[in-house]
């Protein structure tokens, strides 16, 4: 497909040059929003955003969109590229995510996509983006296999396959864990992928899995699952859940007298867990690329700007979105033009880009190359787990 497109562009270019030569014209200015970005010129481009802005998980989308917008102000102020974001709400639903993605992709002015928020949404949107030859970057999609969907598909969010092993290994070493229980949402691609990783890593570490329990989105009563877990006396509970259900599970577990630590997947990496579960969230262990207390000037500058603008501390999702916009800007700058194929190729070449999450690169599949940090909730906040 890319070859056909490139041949079409070549034929069009030849025809245009022929016409210009015949007419004696020499005006080569690009249209607004489609800058060719020649030497010293600013590349202007529109980027579509698909975000979870309404519904029970809207805190994810709000943080992500805030991160995008904060980075956008800084990127555009530098003047190397000029980006306009076109934001659409997916409401966390596959069908709506696909509908708004198709709307964005149908516009020739849109040269790239950021989002959607959930892995379940990306699972239907990414194949469509790849088919249409438009680069798409997930900033919060951590399920296995997403970048492998196609050559136009990228992500800068650390997958569960990197985060969960880091958290579990540290917890096992710290607490001398021998037996674990696993609890996961079985109706969501993200939480199912997290479960697959948890089970695989636990087996590799030769831990005894005393039970595997499931639940569904929106469930409010976990008494049956937690009673069984309590009776089996595990040393650790592995939970793959979004923050809504995850926080309620922890709250009910503590009220039942279950005191063992929890290791959570990426869905737990939100201050909302602390807001909802309160003291019951104490002891939750997660791995993340983001730690807002890191004594790095870029990190502290971002935290300060974010708090001043939005009145809250940035979480992992805001930080990943912030870096993603800078990655997209770097791709546009290196591409030198607002062109979908050129942007895709430029993104694939990014290596060791210095962001607030650390040095960032894409691997050959378009997946993130970065080391996670293991955190624990202690004294009402995320802290380094040592």
CSV table of C-alpha atoms in Angstrom, one decimal, residues 116-380:
chain,number,residue,atom,x,y,z
A,116,UNK,CA,-7.3,5.9,22.0
A,117,UNK,CA,-7.1,5.5,25.7
A,118,UNK,CA,-7.9,1.8,26.3
A,119,UNK,CA,-6.3,-1.3,24.7
A,120,UNK,CA,-9.8,-2.6,23.8
A,121,UNK,CA,-10.3,0.5,21.8
A,122,UNK,CA,-6.9,0.4,20.2
A,123,UNK,CA,-7.6,-3.2,19.2
A,124,UNK,CA,-10.2,-2.0,16.7
A,125,UNK,CA,-8.8,1.4,15.8
A,126,UNK,CA,-5.2,0.4,15.1
A,127,UNK,CA,-5.9,-2.0,12.2
A,128,UNK,CA,-8.0,0.7,10.6
A,129,UNK,CA,-5.3,3.3,11.0
A,130,UNK,CA,-2.7,0.8,9.6
A,131,UNK,CA,-4.9,0.0,6.6
A,132,UNK,CA,-5.3,3.8,5.9
A,133,UNK,CA,-1.6,4.4,6.2
A,134,UNK,CA,-1.8,6.9,9.1
A,135,UNK,CA,0.6,6.7,12.0
A,136,UNK,CA,-1.1,6.1,15.4
A,137,UNK,CA,0.5,6.2,18.8
A,138,UNK,CA,-1.0,4.8,22.0
A,139,UNK,CA,-0.1,6.7,25.1
A,140,UNK,CA,-1.9,4.4,27.6
A,141,UNK,CA,-2.4,1.1,25.7
A,142,UNK,CA,-0.4,-1.5,27.5
A,143,UNK,CA,-1.9,-4.9,26.4
A,144,UNK,CA,0.3,-7.3,24.6
A,145,UNK,CA,0.6,-7.3,20.8
A,146,UNK,CA,-0.6,-3.7,20.0
A,147,UNK,CA,2.4,-2.4,18.2
A,148,UNK,CA,2.6,-5.7,16.2
A,149,UNK,CA,-0.8,-4.8,14.6
A,150,UNK,CA,0.9,-3.0,11.8
A,151,UNK,CA,3.9,-0.9,10.7
A,152,UNK,CA,1.9,2.4,11.4
A,153,UNK,CA,1.2,1.5,15.0
A,154,UNK,CA,3.3,2.8,17.9
A,155,UNK,CA,3.1,3.3,21.6
A,156,UNK,CA,5.1,5.1,24.3
A,157,UNK,CA,3.3,3.4,27.2
A,158,UNK,CA,5.2,0.6,29.0
A,159,UNK,CA,3.3,-2.6,28.3
A,160,UNK,CA,2.2,-5.0,31.1
A,161,UNK,CA,4.8,-7.4,29.9
A,162,UNK,CA,7.5,-5.1,31.2
A,163,UNK,CA,5.7,-3.5,34.2
A,164,UNK,CA,4.1,-6.5,35.9
A,165,UNK,CA,7.3,-8.6,36.1
A,166,UNK,CA,9.3,-5.7,37.6
A,167,UNK,CA,6.6,-5.2,40.3
A,168,UNK,CA,6.1,-8.9,41.0
A,169,UNK,CA,9.8,-9.7,41.3
A,170,UNK,CA,10.4,-6.9,43.7
A,171,UNK,CA,7.4,-7.8,45.9
A,172,UNK,CA,8.4,-11.5,46.0
A,173,UNK,CA,12.0,-10.5,47.1
A,174,UNK,CA,10.7,-8.1,49.7
A,175,UNK,CA,8.0,-10.3,51.3
A,176,UNK,CA,9.4,-13.8,50.7
A,177,UNK,CA,6.2,-14.7,48.7
A,178,UNK,CA,5.5,-18.4,48.0
A,179,UNK,CA,1.7,-18.4,47.2
A,180,UNK,CA,-0.3,-15.9,45.2
A,181,UNK,CA,-4.0,-15.4,44.2
A,182,UNK,CA,-4.9,-13.8,40.9
A,183,UNK,CA,-8.0,-11.6,40.4
A,184,UNK,CA,-8.8,-10.0,37.0
A,185,UNK,CA,-11.4,-8.5,34.8
A,186,UNK,CA,-12.3,-11.1,32.1
A,187,UNK,CA,-14.3,-8.8,29.8
A,188,UNK,CA,-11.6,-6.3,28.9
A,189,UNK,CA,-8.5,-6.8,26.6
A,190,UNK,CA,-6.3,-4.7,28.8
A,191,UNK,CA,-7.1,-6.6,32.1
A,192,UNK,CA,-7.1,-10.0,30.4
A,193,UNK,CA,-3.6,-9.2,28.9
A,194,UNK,CA,-2.5,-8.2,32.4
A,195,UNK,CA,-3.7,-11.5,33.8
A,196,UNK,CA,-1.9,-13.5,31.1
A,197,UNK,CA,1.4,-11.8,32.1
A,198,UNK,CA,0.7,-12.2,35.8
A,199,UNK,CA,0.1,-15.9,35.4
A,200,UNK,CA,3.1,-16.5,33.1
A,201,UNK,CA,5.5,-14.6,35.4
A,202,UNK,CA,4.2,-16.3,38.6
A,203,UNK,CA,4.6,-19.7,36.9
A,204,UNK,CA,8.1,-18.8,35.7
A,205,UNK,CA,9.0,-17.8,39.3
A,206,UNK,CA,7.6,-21.2,40.5
A,207,UNK,CA,5.0,-19.5,42.8
A,208,UNK,CA,2.0,-21.5,43.8
A,209,UNK,CA,-1.2,-20.0,42.3
A,210,UNK,CA,-3.9,-20.9,44.9
A,211,UNK,CA,-6.8,-19.5,42.9
A,212,UNK,CA,-7.7,-17.5,39.8
A,213,UNK,CA,-10.8,-15.3,40.2
A,214,UNK,CA,-12.6,-13.2,37.6
A,215,UNK,CA,-15.0,-10.2,37.6
A,216,UNK,CA,-16.6,-7.8,35.1
A,217,UNK,CA,-16.6,-4.1,34.5
A,218,UNK,CA,-18.9,-2.2,36.7
A,219,UNK,CA,-19.1,-5.0,39.3
A,220,UNK,CA,-19.6,-3.7,42.8
A,221,UNK,CA,-19.7,-6.8,45.0
A,222,UNK,CA,-16.5,-8.9,45.2
A,223,UNK,CA,-17.4,-10.9,48.4
A,224,UNK,CA,-17.5,-14.3,46.8
A,225,UNK,CA,-14.0,-13.9,45.1
A,226,UNK,CA,-12.4,-12.3,48.2
A,227,UNK,CA,-13.9,-14.9,50.6
A,228,UNK,CA,-12.3,-17.7,48.6
A,229,UNK,CA,-9.0,-15.8,48.4
A,230,UNK,CA,-9.0,-15.2,52.2
A,231,UNK,CA,-9.6,-18.8,53.0
A,232,UNK,CA,-6.7,-19.9,50.8
A,233,UNK,CA,-4.3,-17.6,52.6
A,234,UNK,CA,-2.0,-16.3,49.8
A,235,UNK,CA,1.1,-14.2,50.5
A,236,UNK,CA,0.2,-11.8,47.7
A,237,UNK,CA,-2.8,-10.9,45.5
A,238,UNK,CA,-2.2,-10.1,41.9
A,239,UNK,CA,-5.0,-7.9,40.5
A,240,UNK,CA,-5.4,-6.8,36.9
A,241,UNK,CA,-8.1,-4.1,36.9
A,242,UNK,CA,-8.9,-0.5,35.9
A,243,UNK,CA,-8.8,1.9,38.9
A,244,UNK,CA,-12.6,1.9,39.4
A,245,UNK,CA,-12.9,-1.8,40.1
A,246,UNK,CA,-9.4,-2.1,41.5
A,247,UNK,CA,-10.0,0.5,44.3
A,248,UNK,CA,-13.3,-1.1,45.3
A,249,UNK,CA,-11.6,-4.6,45.4
A,250,UNK,CA,-8.9,-3.3,47.7
A,251,UNK,CA,-11.4,-1.5,50.0
A,252,UNK,CA,-13.6,-4.6,50.3
A,253,UNK,CA,-10.6,-6.9,50.9
A,254,UNK,CA,-9.3,-4.8,53.7
A,255,UNK,CA,-12.7,-4.6,55.3
A,256,UNK,CA,-12.8,-8.4,55.2
A,257,UNK,CA,-9.5,-8.6,57.0
A,258,UNK,CA,-7.3,-9.4,54.1
A,259,UNK,CA,-4.0,-7.7,54.9
A,260,UNK,CA,-1.6,-9.2,52.3
A,261,UNK,CA,-0.1,-6.8,49.7
A,262,UNK,CA,-1.6,-6.3,46.3
A,263,UNK,CA,0.4,-6.1,43.0
A,264,UNK,CA,-1.5,-4.2,40.4
A,265,UNK,CA,-1.2,-3.8,36.6
A,266,UNK,CA,-1.0,-0.4,34.8
A,267,UNK,CA,-4.7,0.3,35.5
A,268,UNK,CA,-3.9,1.0,39.1
A,269,UNK,CA,-1.4,3.7,38.2
A,270,UNK,CA,-3.7,6.6,39.0
A,271,UNK,CA,-4.2,8.8,42.1
A,272,UNK,CA,-7.9,7.9,41.7
A,273,UNK,CA,-7.1,4.6,43.4
A,274,UNK,CA,-6.0,6.5,46.6
A,275,UNK,CA,-9.0,8.9,46.3
A,276,UNK,CA,-11.5,6.0,46.1
A,277,UNK,CA,-9.9,3.4,48.3
A,278,UNK,CA,-8.3,5.7,50.9
A,279,UNK,CA,-6.3,3.9,53.5
A,280,UNK,CA,-7.2,0.5,51.9
A,281,UNK,CA,-4.9,1.4,49.0
A,282,UNK,CA,-1.9,1.3,51.3
A,283,UNK,CA,0.6,-1.4,50.3
A,284,UNK,CA,-0.4,-1.5,46.6
A,285,UNK,CA,2.7,-2.2,44.4
A,286,UNK,CA,2.9,-1.1,40.8
A,287,UNK,CA,5.5,-0.5,38.1
A,288,UNK,CA,5.4,2.6,36.1
A,289,UNK,CA,7.7,4.8,33.9
A,290,UNK,CA,6.5,7.8,35.9
A,291,UNK,CA,7.5,9.0,39.4
A,292,UNK,CA,6.6,12.6,40.1
A,293,UNK,CA,9.0,12.9,43.1
A,294,UNK,CA,12.0,12.2,41.0
A,295,UNK,CA,14.7,14.9,41.6
A,296,UNK,CA,15.0,15.6,37.9
A,297,UNK,CA,14.6,19.2,36.7
A,298,UNK,CA,12.5,18.3,33.7
A,299,UNK,CA,10.2,16.2,35.9
A,300,UNK,CA,9.8,18.9,38.5
A,301,UNK,CA,9.2,21.6,35.9
A,302,UNK,CA,6.5,19.5,34.4
A,303,UNK,CA,4.9,18.8,37.8
A,304,UNK,CA,4.9,22.5,38.7
A,305,UNK,CA,3.4,23.6,35.3
A,306,UNK,CA,0.8,20.9,35.5
A,307,UNK,CA,-0.3,21.7,39.0
A,308,UNK,CA,-0.5,25.5,38.2
A,309,UNK,CA,-2.6,24.9,35.1
A,310,UNK,CA,-4.9,22.1,36.3
A,311,UNK,CA,-4.8,22.2,40.1
A,312,UNK,CA,-3.8,18.6,40.5
A,313,UNK,CA,-0.7,16.5,40.5
A,314,UNK,CA,0.0,14.8,37.1
A,315,UNK,CA,-0.2,11.0,37.0
A,316,UNK,CA,1.4,8.4,34.7
A,317,UNK,CA,-1.2,9.0,32.0
A,318,UNK,CA,-0.7,12.7,31.9
A,319,UNK,CA,3.1,12.2,31.8
A,320,UNK,CA,3.0,9.6,29.0
A,321,UNK,CA,0.7,11.9,27.0
A,322,UNK,CA,3.0,14.9,27.5
A,323,UNK,CA,6.0,12.9,26.3
A,324,UNK,CA,4.0,11.5,23.4
A,325,UNK,CA,3.2,14.9,22.0
A,326,UNK,CA,6.9,15.7,22.1
A,327,UNK,CA,7.7,12.4,20.3
A,328,UNK,CA,5.1,13.3,17.6
A,329,UNK,CA,6.7,16.8,17.3
A,330,UNK,CA,10.1,15.3,16.9
A,331,UNK,CA,8.8,13.0,14.2
A,332,UNK,CA,7.3,15.9,12.3
A,333,UNK,CA,10.5,17.9,12.6
A,334,UNK,CA,12.6,15.1,11.4
A,335,UNK,CA,10.1,14.2,8.6
A,336,UNK,CA,10.4,17.8,7.4
A,337,UNK,CA,6.8,17.7,6.1
A,338,UNK,CA,3.2,17.1,7.2
A,339,UNK,CA,3.0,13.7,5.4
A,340,UNK,CA,1.6,10.5,6.8
A,341,UNK,CA,4.3,8.2,5.4
A,342,UNK,CA,7.2,10.5,6.1
A,343,UNK,CA,5.9,10.9,9.7
A,344,UNK,CA,5.6,7.1,10.2
A,345,UNK,CA,9.2,6.6,9.0
A,346,UNK,CA,10.6,9.5,11.1
A,347,UNK,CA,8.8,8.1,14.2
A,348,UNK,CA,10.3,4.6,13.6
A,349,UNK,CA,13.8,6.2,13.7
A,350,UNK,CA,13.5,7.9,17.1
A,351,UNK,CA,16.2,6.9,19.5
A,352,UNK,CA,17.1,8.1,23.0
A,353,UNK,CA,14.8,11.1,23.0
A,354,UNK,CA,15.1,12.8,26.4
A,355,UNK,CA,11.6,13.1,28.0
A,356,UNK,CA,10.2,13.4,31.5
A,357,UNK,CA,9.8,9.6,31.6
A,358,UNK,CA,13.5,9.1,30.7
A,359,UNK,CA,15.3,8.4,27.5
A,360,UNK,CA,12.9,7.0,24.9
A,361,UNK,CA,13.3,4.8,21.8
A,362,UNK,CA,11.0,2.7,19.6
A,363,UNK,CA,12.0,-0.9,18.9
A,364,UNK,CA,11.6,-2.5,15.5
A,365,UNK,CA,7.9,-3.2,16.2
A,366,UNK,CA,7.1,0.4,17.3
A,367,UNK,CA,7.1,-0.6,20.9
A,368,UNK,CA,8.6,1.5,23.8
A,369,UNK,CA,12.1,0.8,25.0
A,370,UNK,CA,12.3,2.1,28.6
A,371,UNK,CA,12.9,0.8,32.2
A,372,UNK,CA,10.0,0.9,34.6
A,373,UNK,CA,10.1,2.2,38.2
A,374,UNK,CA,8.5,0.2,41.0
A,375,UNK,CA,6.3,2.2,43.4
A,376,UNK,CA,4.2,1.4,46.5
A,377,UNK,CA,1.4,3.4,48.0
A,378,UNK,CA,2.5,4.5,51.5
A,379,UNK,CA,1.3,7.3,53.8
A,380,UNK,CA,-1.4,8.2,51.2
